Amino acid sequence: MSFSNEKLALLQDSLNINRRDFLKTSAAAGAAVSLGLKPEPAKAFAYEPYPRDDELETVVTSCAHNCGSRHMLVAHKKGDVIVRLSSDDGRYQQGGAFGKDTFEEPQLRACLRGRSYRSRLYSAERLLYPMIRVGARGEGKFKRASWDEALGMVAQRMEELKAKYGPTALLDQSYAGASYGVLHKSDQIEGLLGRFLGMYGCRTNSWSVPSYQATTFSSRTTFGTIEDGNEDDTFAHSKLIIMWGWNPAYTFHGGNTFYYMRMAKQKGCKFVVIDPQHTDSASSYDAWWIPIRPNTDAAMMAGMAYYIFANNLQDQQFINRFVQGMDPGTMPHWAHGQESFKDYISGRSDGVAKTPEWAADICGVPAKDIIKLAHMYATTKPAALKASWAPGRNAYGEQYNRMAAALQAMTGNIGKLGGCAEGVGKAWHAEGIAYPYDEFANVWYASIKSDRWAHCVLNYPNVKREEIGLWPRNDERDGVPPNIRGIFWQGSDWFNQLTNINKEIAAIKKLDMVVCMDSTITPSGLWADVLLPIATHFERHDVALPWYKGHYYIHRPKVIEPLGESKTDLQVFTELAYRLGFGERFNPKANRNYFHHNDAVDESYLREWWVNKVMHHQHVTMPWEEFKKRGVYKFKLPRPHVAFQDNIEKGVAWSTPSGKIEIFSSTLAQTKDWTKTQYGYYIPAIPKWIEPWESLNSPKTQKFPFHMITPHPRWRTHSIFHNIPWLRETYTQEITLNASDAKRLGIKTGDTLEVWNDRGGIVLPAFTTERCMPGVVIVYEGAWMDLDEDGWDRAGNPDFLTLDEPSPAGGFAYNTILVNLRKATNGRTHRPGWDKQKTARSHVFRRDY
Ligand SMILES: Nc1nc2c(c(=O)[nH]1)N[C@H]1C(S)=C(S)[C@@H](COP(=O)(O)OP(=O)(O)OC[C@H]3O[C@@H](n4cnc5c(=O)[nH]c(N)nc54)[C@H](O)[C@@H]3O)O[C@H]1N2
Ligand SMILES: Nc1nc2c(c(=O)[nH]1)N[C@H]1C(S)=C(S)[C@@H](COP(=O)(O)OP(=O)(O)OC[C@H]3O[C@@H](n4cnc5c(=O)[nH]c(N)nc54)[C@H](O)[C@@H]3O)O[C@H]1N2
Ligand code: SF4
Ligand SMILES: [Mo]
């Protein structure tokens, strides 16, 4: 145990969890009540004496994680313990005076999750030592091991698997748990695991991002880049903001979005929300709410396009100059006579005019509302149609995003202040990596669509390339499915977060090795063979990057020493690389001693990154030492960052094959054999409405009458923070359904429901409201799975119901789910995890095996 008694006492005090005292007090209080005596006030909750600010050291740092933004956290510590956290109050900004908060440089104030971070840092679920599985996989029985034993075991199995099964045996399932730093990076594309396995020469890559693969496809196809976003201050200049499947009150996509949107509101901007639920964003801006049947967005958009063309409201000048394939006149010469977007919309090519009435039948929005919105959008300038990712997280979600791009282009709202072309919406470009380039980093020998790994494992070797989205190669491995025998999780809780968990459960039992690197005992971790404790971002040195939007860096010093025996990801990979023979190459600045002393090396990488990339490349004059002192560096942009402004104003070509905005895609139009692409299946050259596999319009509703959507929770970052009591006081994991549906079924708020389909079943309480449209139910993603003996998930994780079928462009169909529901039978219960002791995974480790 590396906590000293003193440290532990301080911790318990600071967290108010002196459990023995607490239990004593509450037991005494209980006894007093039953005797009819007045209970004593509980003393255990007082910090005695509470340290004053001037007795605490103040350290500026930031959150990490894939949470939608990047804010400042200020740690106030005593000795090596963080006693409390606060956030930006303007004191720390470049050249700023105390309390500074301006339009150009607003504060980076933390959300409720960031502010409760201390309880995550010191939670009972912190993983403090390496652990090795002793029971069956998934049973959750582990014993404590030394680092030497754990890493020795991992290195030996890696060698065995590579020798026996070849260079595709190890599956890289790193994800964005720690993407937004420059040194200790977990990331699908540029992260440390890809570097490690790539250099080792045994790696199956996972392509396709859960967040927005459909949207990525659309942005790349249409604009040639995913950097199609404006910085959020530009929202302040919009006259109309359409939040299409976007709820910035919950799911941030950048910093201070709400602040800038409020400025627009104050200047008279109109707001519209198109969402099956009346969101808090809708109420905050008094928006016109248009409830829509889930997954039918592309049809509604096609209806809008019809109205705009039919009334000649499109910006024809813009189209003629910048767009390919919007109409017959803008088709490339080599594709003359092929179907343009306008041909499709008007019905000239397929005999079906995509009128507002046609759309209304599909999406459930009355034709008059489709017309009204189309008119508003085409005649209000500038207007921001922000087409968010959730409606793309569907079967054929790519068609929704491409259809949105067509509307943005036909109204000429691209490259203009107050307009919007996003899409993925990455805006300002940050310098993201501090470790040196290596040609073998990120090399892979097979690359599959991320959530088809289970399908691949279960069906190997009889699996067709299109079933798993196998990426094409130019060598003899082309088309050869990977023989996956082991998985690494680094910065990902993917077992809990990918689709169709029951299929994953079947598949994981076939593997020879599962390694989980995390700071927390996660639901995925319980299915691993080896758990490696990773230092959090409070316990290592790094620099924080903004999340898609924002133009700043936040210094992230090592605030406290790593808890327990945790090490950083970089330390663990370096040590493993040494054991496997490529340590020096993996981490050129380090020697073998890095596992024990990493501070100087980390500082050196970071300083070099600052000097070479930030100072030289981004022309920043502030020296590294000064940045470290201030804690935050904000860029002042010469003008608000608007994507594609130079393309419009200076004639810069788009990075598409034609150099234009491609509504008619040159690449798609020329693809012959779809099975030889990573997509596997046909994708039309222009955006079209394609019926999803499951929706309220499909015959499957007879068996499963509700369409479930699974958005991101305000109170969690996916699965992160699920175990935090402070946040749990703000919510319950529940299923939201319309009051009339509930009444018909005799369901009241608080009733426990069973929700199921062919893939699985979950148990959770009902919340009934008029703010969710009839026929739709909502369950937020990220709950920590907790199976009962019959395989029902008592925690209410919707990924037991999601489908792992690939949408052609690689999108995850997280929101394409039909389900049925009823009041819970057979005494089946929900485990809300409210009682910390019940969710604490630590009980698993406290037994003697
Ligand atoms: N039904 C449904 N499911 C969904 C979605 C949905 O909309 N609906 N959304 C999907 C989306 S968009 C996403 S992005 C995924 C997210 O899926 P995940 O990325 O798996 O989710 P997180 O809960 O963020 O898990 C990140 C893990 O990284 C760990 N971690 C954090 N920092 C570090 C570090 O420095 N090192 C290491 N080794 N570990 C670290 C955290 O403790 C946490 O366990 O979920 C997807 N799942
Ligand atoms: N608080 C918080 N913020 C986050 C995250 C988090 O976990 N927590 N995760 C971050 C990450 S990794 C991501 S990818 C983004 C996700 O960002 P988004 O994809 O924008 O967010 P979601 O919450 O999935 O969904 C947004 C809205 O879409 C609606 N919706 C769902 N399906 C449909 C549909 O078919 N049609 C229409 N019109 N609307 C639909 C939902 O009701 C919801 O209100 O958020 C980021 N921000
Ligand atoms: S949005 Fe993200 S970075 Fe900002 S405070 Fe919340 S969790 Fe932290
Ligand atoms: Mo995401």
Coordinates of C-alpha atoms in Angstrom, one line a residue, residues 31-503:
A31 CA -31.2 3.8 16.8
A32 CA -32.0 7.3 18.1
V33 CA -34.9 7.6 15.7
S34 CA -36.3 4.3 16.6
L35 CA -36.3 5.2 20.2
G36 CA -38.0 8.4 19.4
L37 CA -35.1 10.6 20.5
K38 CA -33.8 13.5 18.6
P39 CA -30.8 12.4 16.4
E40 CA -27.5 14.1 16.8
P41 CA -26.2 16.0 13.8
A42 CA -23.6 13.9 11.9
K43 CA -20.2 15.2 12.7
A44 CA -18.5 13.1 10.1
F45 CA -19.2 15.6 7.3
A46 CA -17.3 18.5 8.7
Y47 CA -13.7 19.1 7.7
E48 CA -11.9 20.1 10.9
P49 CA -10.4 22.5 10.5
Y50 CA -11.3 23.4 6.9
P51 CA -8.0 24.6 5.3
R52 CA -8.1 28.1 4.1
D53 CA -7.1 29.0 0.5
D54 CA -3.8 30.5 1.7
E55 CA -2.9 27.2 3.2
L56 CA -3.4 25.4 -0.1
E57 CA -1.3 25.3 -3.1
T58 CA -3.0 26.2 -6.4
V59 CA -2.3 24.4 -9.6
V60 CA -3.8 25.1 -13.0
T61 CA -4.6 22.0 -15.0
S62 CA -7.5 20.6 -17.1
C63 CA -9.8 17.7 -17.6
A64 CA -8.8 15.0 -20.1
H65 CA -11.3 12.7 -21.8
N66 CA -13.5 12.5 -24.8
C67 CA -16.1 14.8 -23.3
G68 CA -17.0 17.4 -25.8
S69 CA -14.9 20.3 -24.6
R70 CA -11.8 21.2 -22.7
H71 CA -11.9 23.3 -19.6
M72 CA -9.6 24.5 -16.9
L73 CA -9.6 22.8 -13.6
V74 CA -7.8 24.4 -10.7
A75 CA -6.5 22.0 -8.1
H76 CA -6.1 23.3 -4.6
K77 CA -3.9 20.9 -2.7
K78 CA -2.4 20.3 0.7
G79 CA 0.7 18.2 0.6
D80 CA 0.1 15.6 -2.0
V81 CA -3.7 15.6 -1.7
I82 CA -6.1 17.6 -3.8
V83 CA -8.5 19.0 -1.3
R84 CA -10.8 20.8 -3.7
L85 CA -11.2 21.7 -7.4
S86 CA -12.3 25.0 -8.8
S87 CA -12.3 26.4 -12.4
D88 CA -11.3 29.3 -14.5
D89 CA -12.1 32.7 -13.0
G90 CA -10.2 34.7 -15.6
R91 CA -7.0 34.9 -13.5
Y92 CA -4.9 32.6 -15.6
Q93 CA -5.4 33.8 -19.1
Q94 CA -2.7 35.2 -21.3
G95 CA -1.9 38.8 -20.2
G96 CA -5.3 38.8 -18.4
A97 CA -6.3 40.6 -15.3
F98 CA -8.3 39.0 -12.6
G99 CA -11.8 38.2 -13.6
K100 CA -11.3 38.6 -17.3
D101 CA -14.2 37.2 -19.4
T102 CA -14.5 38.7 -22.8
F103 CA -16.1 37.8 -26.1
E104 CA -12.6 37.0 -27.6
E105 CA -11.3 35.3 -24.5
P106 CA -14.1 33.8 -22.5
Q107 CA -13.3 31.8 -19.4
L108 CA -12.9 28.0 -19.7
R109 CA -15.3 27.1 -17.0
A110 CA -15.7 23.5 -16.1
C111 CA -19.0 21.6 -16.3
L112 CA -20.5 19.5 -13.5
R113 CA -18.4 16.5 -14.5
G114 CA -15.1 18.4 -14.3
R115 CA -16.0 19.9 -11.0
S116 CA -16.7 16.5 -9.4
Y117 CA -13.5 15.1 -10.7
R118 CA -11.9 14.8 -7.2
S119 CA -14.4 12.1 -6.3
R120 CA -13.4 10.1 -9.4
L121 CA -9.7 10.6 -8.7
Y122 CA -10.1 9.1 -5.2
S123 CA -13.0 6.8 -5.9
A124 CA -13.3 3.3 -4.5
E125 CA -13.1 2.1 -8.1
R126 CA -9.6 3.4 -8.6
L127 CA -7.4 0.7 -9.9
L128 CA -4.3 0.8 -7.7
Y129 CA -2.2 -2.3 -8.5
P130 CA -1.7 -4.6 -11.4
M131 CA -4.2 -7.5 -11.2
I132 CA -4.4 -10.9 -12.8
R133 CA -7.6 -12.8 -13.4
V134 CA -8.1 -16.0 -11.4
G135 CA -11.7 -17.0 -12.2
A136 CA -13.3 -17.5 -15.5
R137 CA -13.2 -14.6 -18.0
G138 CA -15.9 -12.1 -17.0
E139 CA -16.4 -13.6 -13.6
G140 CA -14.6 -10.7 -12.1
K141 CA -12.1 -12.5 -9.9
F142 CA -8.6 -11.1 -9.8
K143 CA -5.5 -11.3 -7.6
R144 CA -3.0 -8.6 -7.0
A145 CA 0.2 -9.0 -8.9
S146 CA 3.6 -7.2 -9.1
W147 CA 4.3 -5.1 -12.2
D148 CA 7.0 -7.5 -13.1
E149 CA 4.7 -10.5 -13.0
A150 CA 1.9 -8.7 -14.9
L151 CA 4.1 -7.3 -17.7
G152 CA 6.1 -10.5 -17.9
M153 CA 2.9 -12.4 -18.5
V154 CA 1.7 -9.9 -21.2
A155 CA 5.0 -9.9 -23.0
Q156 CA 5.2 -13.7 -23.0
R157 CA 1.7 -14.1 -24.4
M158 CA 2.3 -11.5 -27.0
E159 CA 5.3 -13.4 -28.3
E160 CA 3.3 -16.7 -28.3
L161 CA 0.4 -15.3 -30.1
K162 CA 2.4 -13.5 -32.7
A163 CA 4.5 -16.7 -33.3
K164 CA 1.5 -18.9 -33.6
Y165 CA -1.1 -16.8 -35.3
G166 CA 0.8 -14.1 -37.2
P167 CA 0.8 -10.3 -37.4
T168 CA -3.0 -9.9 -37.0
A169 CA -3.4 -11.7 -33.7
L170 CA -3.6 -8.6 -31.5
L171 CA -6.5 -6.2 -31.9
D172 CA -5.9 -2.5 -31.1
Q173 CA -9.0 -1.2 -29.3
S174 CA -7.5 2.0 -28.0
Y175 CA -9.8 4.9 -28.0
A176 CA -10.3 8.5 -27.0
G177 CA -10.2 8.2 -23.2
A178 CA -7.0 10.3 -23.3
S179 CA -6.9 11.6 -26.9
Y180 CA -6.8 15.2 -26.0
G181 CA -3.2 15.4 -24.7
V182 CA 0.0 15.5 -26.7
L183 CA 2.1 12.9 -24.8
H184 CA 0.1 10.3 -22.9
K185 CA -2.2 9.7 -25.8
S186 CA -4.8 7.0 -26.2
D187 CA -6.2 7.3 -29.7
Q188 CA -7.4 5.2 -32.5
I189 CA -5.1 6.9 -35.0
E190 CA -2.2 8.6 -33.4
G191 CA -2.2 7.0 -29.9
L192 CA 0.5 5.1 -28.0
L193 CA -1.1 1.6 -28.5
G194 CA -0.9 2.0 -32.2
R195 CA 2.7 3.0 -31.9
F196 CA 3.5 0.1 -29.6
L197 CA 1.7 -2.7 -31.6
G198 CA 2.7 -1.2 -34.9
M199 CA 6.4 -1.2 -34.0
Y200 CA 6.0 -4.7 -32.5
G201 CA 4.7 -5.9 -35.9
C202 CA 1.4 -7.5 -34.7
R203 CA -1.6 -5.4 -35.0
T204 CA -5.2 -5.5 -36.3
N205 CA -6.4 -1.9 -36.5
S206 CA -9.9 -0.8 -35.6
W207 CA -11.1 1.8 -38.1
S208 CA -14.3 3.7 -37.9
V209 CA -15.1 6.1 -35.1
P210 CA -18.2 5.5 -33.0
S211 CA -18.8 9.2 -32.7
Y212 CA -19.3 10.1 -36.3
Q213 CA -18.1 7.7 -39.0
A214 CA -21.0 8.5 -41.2
T215 CA -20.3 12.2 -40.7
T216 CA -16.6 11.7 -41.4
F217 CA -17.5 9.9 -44.6
S218 CA -19.9 12.7 -45.6
S219 CA -17.4 15.5 -44.8
R220 CA -14.6 13.8 -46.6
T221 CA -16.7 13.0 -49.6
T222 CA -18.3 16.4 -49.9
F223 CA -15.6 18.8 -48.7
G224 CA -12.4 16.6 -48.8
T225 CA -11.8 17.2 -45.1
I226 CA -13.3 16.8 -41.6
E227 CA -12.1 20.3 -40.7
D228 CA -15.4 21.8 -41.8
G229 CA -16.2 23.6 -38.6
N230 CA -16.4 27.2 -37.6
E231 CA -15.2 28.3 -34.2
D232 CA -18.2 28.7 -31.9
D233 CA -18.0 32.5 -31.6
T234 CA -19.3 32.6 -35.1
F235 CA -22.7 31.4 -33.9
A236 CA -23.1 34.8 -32.4
H237 CA -23.5 36.1 -36.0
S238 CA -26.2 33.7 -37.1
K239 CA -29.8 34.8 -37.7
L240 CA -31.2 31.3 -37.7
I241 CA -29.7 28.3 -35.9
I242 CA -31.1 24.9 -36.7
M243 CA -30.1 22.3 -34.1
W244 CA -30.5 19.2 -36.1
G245 CA -30.1 16.2 -33.7
W246 CA -28.0 18.5 -31.6
N247 CA -28.4 19.2 -27.9
P248 CA -25.5 21.4 -26.8
A249 CA -27.1 21.8 -23.3
Y250 CA -26.0 18.2 -22.7
T251 CA -23.5 17.2 -25.3
F252 CA -20.8 19.8 -25.8
H253 CA -19.0 20.0 -29.1
G254 CA -16.6 22.8 -28.1
G255 CA -16.3 25.4 -25.4
N256 CA -18.6 28.3 -24.6
T257 CA -21.0 27.2 -27.3
F258 CA -24.0 28.1 -25.2
Y259 CA -22.5 31.5 -24.4
Y260 CA -22.2 32.5 -28.1
M261 CA -25.6 31.1 -28.9
R262 CA -27.1 33.2 -26.2
M263 CA -25.5 36.2 -27.8
A264 CA -27.2 35.3 -31.0
K265 CA -30.5 35.0 -29.2
Q266 CA -30.1 38.4 -27.7
K267 CA -29.6 39.8 -31.2
G268 CA -32.9 38.2 -32.4
C269 CA -31.6 34.9 -33.9
K270 CA -34.4 32.3 -34.3
F271 CA -33.8 28.7 -33.1
V272 CA -35.2 25.5 -34.3
V273 CA -34.7 22.0 -32.9
I274 CA -35.3 18.8 -34.9
D275 CA -35.2 16.0 -32.5
P276 CA -37.5 13.2 -31.3
Q277 CA -37.2 14.8 -27.8
H278 CA -37.8 18.4 -26.6
T279 CA -34.3 18.9 -25.3
D280 CA -33.0 21.4 -22.7
S281 CA -31.4 23.2 -25.6
A282 CA -34.9 23.6 -27.1
S283 CA -36.3 25.1 -23.9
S284 CA -33.2 27.3 -23.3
Y285 CA -33.6 29.1 -26.6
D286 CA -37.3 28.9 -26.8
A287 CA -36.8 27.0 -30.1
W288 CA -39.4 25.8 -32.5
W289 CA -39.4 22.1 -31.8
I290 CA -40.0 19.8 -34.7
P291 CA -40.3 16.2 -33.4
I292 CA -39.2 13.7 -36.0
R293 CA -39.3 10.0 -36.3
P294 CA -35.8 8.8 -35.6
N295 CA -33.6 8.0 -38.6
T296 CA -35.9 9.6 -41.1
D297 CA -33.9 12.9 -41.2
A298 CA -32.6 12.4 -44.8
A299 CA -36.2 12.2 -46.1
M300 CA -37.2 15.4 -44.4
M301 CA -34.2 17.1 -45.8
A302 CA -35.0 15.8 -49.3
G303 CA -38.5 17.4 -48.8
M304 CA -36.9 20.7 -47.9
A305 CA -34.6 20.5 -51.0
Y306 CA -37.6 19.9 -53.2
Y307 CA -39.4 23.0 -51.9
I308 CA -36.3 25.1 -52.3
F309 CA -35.7 24.0 -55.9
A310 CA -39.4 24.2 -56.8
N311 CA -39.5 27.8 -55.6
N312 CA -36.1 28.7 -57.1
L313 CA -34.9 29.8 -53.7
Q314 CA -31.5 28.1 -54.1
D315 CA -28.3 30.3 -54.4
Q316 CA -27.7 29.4 -58.0
Q317 CA -24.6 31.6 -58.3
F318 CA -23.0 29.8 -55.4
I319 CA -23.9 26.4 -56.9
N320 CA -22.6 27.3 -60.3
R321 CA -19.2 28.5 -58.9
F322 CA -18.5 26.0 -56.1
V323 CA -20.6 22.9 -56.3
Q324 CA -20.4 19.7 -58.4
G325 CA -23.5 17.7 -59.2
M326 CA -26.2 19.8 -57.5
D327 CA -28.1 19.9 -60.8
P328 CA -27.6 18.8 -64.4
G329 CA -25.7 22.0 -65.2
T330 CA -23.0 21.3 -62.6
M331 CA -22.3 17.7 -63.4
P332 CA -18.7 16.9 -64.5
H333 CA -18.3 16.4 -68.2
W334 CA -17.4 12.7 -67.7
A335 CA -20.6 12.1 -66.0
H336 CA -22.9 13.9 -68.2
G337 CA -26.4 12.5 -68.3
Q338 CA -25.9 10.7 -64.9
E339 CA -28.2 11.4 -62.1
S340 CA -27.6 14.8 -60.4
F341 CA -29.0 15.7 -57.0
K342 CA -31.8 17.8 -58.5
D343 CA -32.8 14.9 -60.8
Y344 CA -33.2 12.7 -57.8
I345 CA -35.1 15.4 -55.7
S346 CA -37.4 16.3 -58.6
G347 CA -38.1 12.6 -59.4
R348 CA -36.8 13.0 -62.9
S349 CA -34.5 10.1 -62.4
D350 CA -36.6 7.6 -60.5
G351 CA -40.2 8.8 -61.0
V352 CA -40.7 9.8 -57.3
A353 CA -40.8 13.5 -56.5
K354 CA -39.4 14.0 -53.0
T355 CA -42.1 16.5 -52.2
P356 CA -42.7 17.7 -48.6
E357 CA -45.8 15.5 -48.7
W358 CA -43.7 12.5 -49.7
A359 CA -41.3 13.3 -46.8
A360 CA -44.1 13.8 -44.3
D361 CA -45.3 10.3 -44.7
I362 CA -41.8 9.0 -43.9
C363 CA -40.7 11.4 -41.1
G364 CA -44.0 12.2 -39.5
V365 CA -43.4 15.9 -39.7
P366 CA -46.4 17.7 -41.3
A367 CA -45.7 18.9 -44.9
K368 CA -46.6 22.5 -43.9
D369 CA -43.8 22.5 -41.3
I370 CA -41.3 21.1 -43.7
I371 CA -42.2 23.9 -46.1
K372 CA -42.1 26.5 -43.4
L373 CA -38.6 25.4 -42.3
A374 CA -37.3 25.2 -45.8
H375 CA -38.6 28.7 -46.5
M376 CA -37.0 30.0 -43.4
Y377 CA -33.7 28.4 -44.1
A378 CA -33.5 29.5 -47.7
T379 CA -34.5 33.1 -47.0
T380 CA -32.7 33.9 -43.7
K381 CA -29.1 34.8 -44.2
P382 CA -26.8 33.9 -42.7
A383 CA -28.3 30.7 -41.3
A384 CA -26.5 27.9 -39.5
L385 CA -27.8 24.4 -40.1
K386 CA -25.8 22.5 -37.5
A387 CA -26.3 18.8 -38.5
S388 CA -25.0 16.9 -35.5
W389 CA -23.7 13.4 -35.4
A390 CA -26.4 11.4 -33.6
P391 CA -28.8 11.2 -36.6
G392 CA -25.8 9.9 -38.5
R393 CA -25.2 7.2 -35.9
N394 CA -27.8 5.2 -37.8
A395 CA -28.2 2.7 -40.5
Y396 CA -27.4 4.8 -43.7
G397 CA -26.6 7.7 -41.4
E398 CA -24.1 8.9 -44.0
Q399 CA -27.1 9.9 -46.2
Y400 CA -28.4 12.2 -43.6
N401 CA -25.1 14.1 -43.3
R402 CA -24.6 14.3 -47.0
M403 CA -28.1 15.6 -47.5
A404 CA -27.4 18.2 -44.8
A405 CA -24.3 19.3 -46.8
A406 CA -26.5 19.6 -49.9
L407 CA -28.8 22.0 -48.1
Q408 CA -25.9 24.0 -46.7
A409 CA -24.5 24.3 -50.2
M410 CA -27.7 25.0 -52.0
T411 CA -28.4 27.9 -49.7
G412 CA -24.9 29.3 -50.0
N413 CA -24.3 29.1 -46.2
I414 CA -20.8 27.7 -46.6
G415 CA -17.6 29.8 -45.9
K416 CA -19.8 32.6 -44.5
L417 CA -19.7 34.1 -41.1
G418 CA -22.9 33.0 -39.3
G419 CA -23.5 30.1 -41.7
C420 CA -22.4 26.6 -41.1
A421 CA -20.9 23.7 -43.1
E422 CA -20.4 21.2 -40.4
G423 CA -20.4 18.0 -40.4
V424 CA -17.7 16.8 -38.2
G425 CA -16.9 20.3 -37.4
K426 CA -13.3 20.2 -36.5
A427 CA -12.2 23.9 -36.5
W428 CA -8.9 25.4 -35.5
H429 CA -6.0 23.0 -36.0
A430 CA -4.0 22.0 -32.9
E431 CA -0.5 20.5 -32.8
G432 CA -1.3 17.2 -31.3
I433 CA 1.7 14.9 -30.8
A434 CA 4.9 15.3 -28.8
Y435 CA 6.6 12.0 -29.5
P436 CA 8.9 11.5 -32.5
Y437 CA 7.7 10.2 -35.8
D438 CA 8.5 6.6 -36.6
E439 CA 7.7 4.8 -39.8
F440 CA 6.5 1.7 -38.0
A441 CA 4.3 3.5 -35.5
N442 CA 0.6 2.8 -36.4
V443 CA 1.5 0.2 -39.0
W444 CA -1.3 -2.5 -39.3
Y445 CA -1.7 -5.8 -40.9
A446 CA -5.4 -5.8 -41.1
S447 CA -8.0 -3.1 -40.4
I448 CA -11.6 -3.9 -39.6
K449 CA -14.6 -1.8 -38.7
S450 CA -14.4 -1.3 -35.0
D451 CA -17.6 -2.9 -33.8
R452 CA -17.3 -6.0 -36.1
W453 CA -14.5 -7.5 -34.1
A454 CA -16.9 -9.9 -32.4
H455 CA -18.4 -10.9 -35.7
C456 CA -14.9 -11.6 -37.0
V457 CA -13.8 -13.6 -34.0
L458 CA -17.0 -15.7 -34.0
N459 CA -17.0 -16.5 -37.7
Y460 CA -13.3 -16.7 -38.4
P461 CA -12.1 -17.9 -41.0
N462 CA -15.4 -18.0 -42.8
V463 CA -16.0 -14.3 -42.9
K464 CA -16.3 -12.2 -46.0
R465 CA -14.3 -9.0 -46.3
E466 CA -17.5 -6.8 -46.6
E467 CA -18.9 -8.3 -43.4
I468 CA -16.1 -6.8 -41.3
G469 CA -15.3 -3.7 -43.3
L470 CA -11.8 -5.1 -44.2
W471 CA -9.7 -2.2 -45.4
P472 CA -8.0 -2.9 -48.8
R473 CA -4.2 -3.4 -49.1
N474 CA -1.8 -3.6 -51.9
D475 CA -0.2 -6.8 -50.9
E476 CA -0.8 -10.5 -50.4
R477 CA -2.8 -9.7 -47.1
D478 CA -5.5 -8.0 -49.1
G479 CA -8.8 -9.6 -48.3
V480 CA -7.4 -11.9 -45.7
P481 CA -9.5 -11.7 -42.5
P482 CA -7.4 -11.2 -39.3
N483 CA -7.0 -14.1 -36.9
I484 CA -7.7 -12.1 -33.7
R485 CA -6.6 -13.9 -30.5
G486 CA -6.0 -11.0 -28.1
I487 CA -7.3 -7.5 -27.3
F488 CA -5.7 -4.4 -25.8
W489 CA -7.9 -1.7 -24.3
Q490 CA -6.1 1.6 -23.6
G491 CA -8.2 4.6 -23.0
S492 CA -11.3 2.7 -24.0
D493 CA -14.2 1.0 -22.2
W494 CA -15.2 -0.5 -25.5
F495 CA -16.6 -3.7 -24.2
N496 CA -19.2 -1.6 -22.5
Q497 CA -19.6 1.0 -25.3
L498 CA -19.6 -0.8 -28.6
T499 CA -22.7 -2.4 -30.1
N500 CA -24.5 -5.7 -29.3
I501 CA -22.7 -6.6 -26.1
N502 CA -24.1 -10.1 -25.9
K503 CA -22.3 -10.9 -29.2

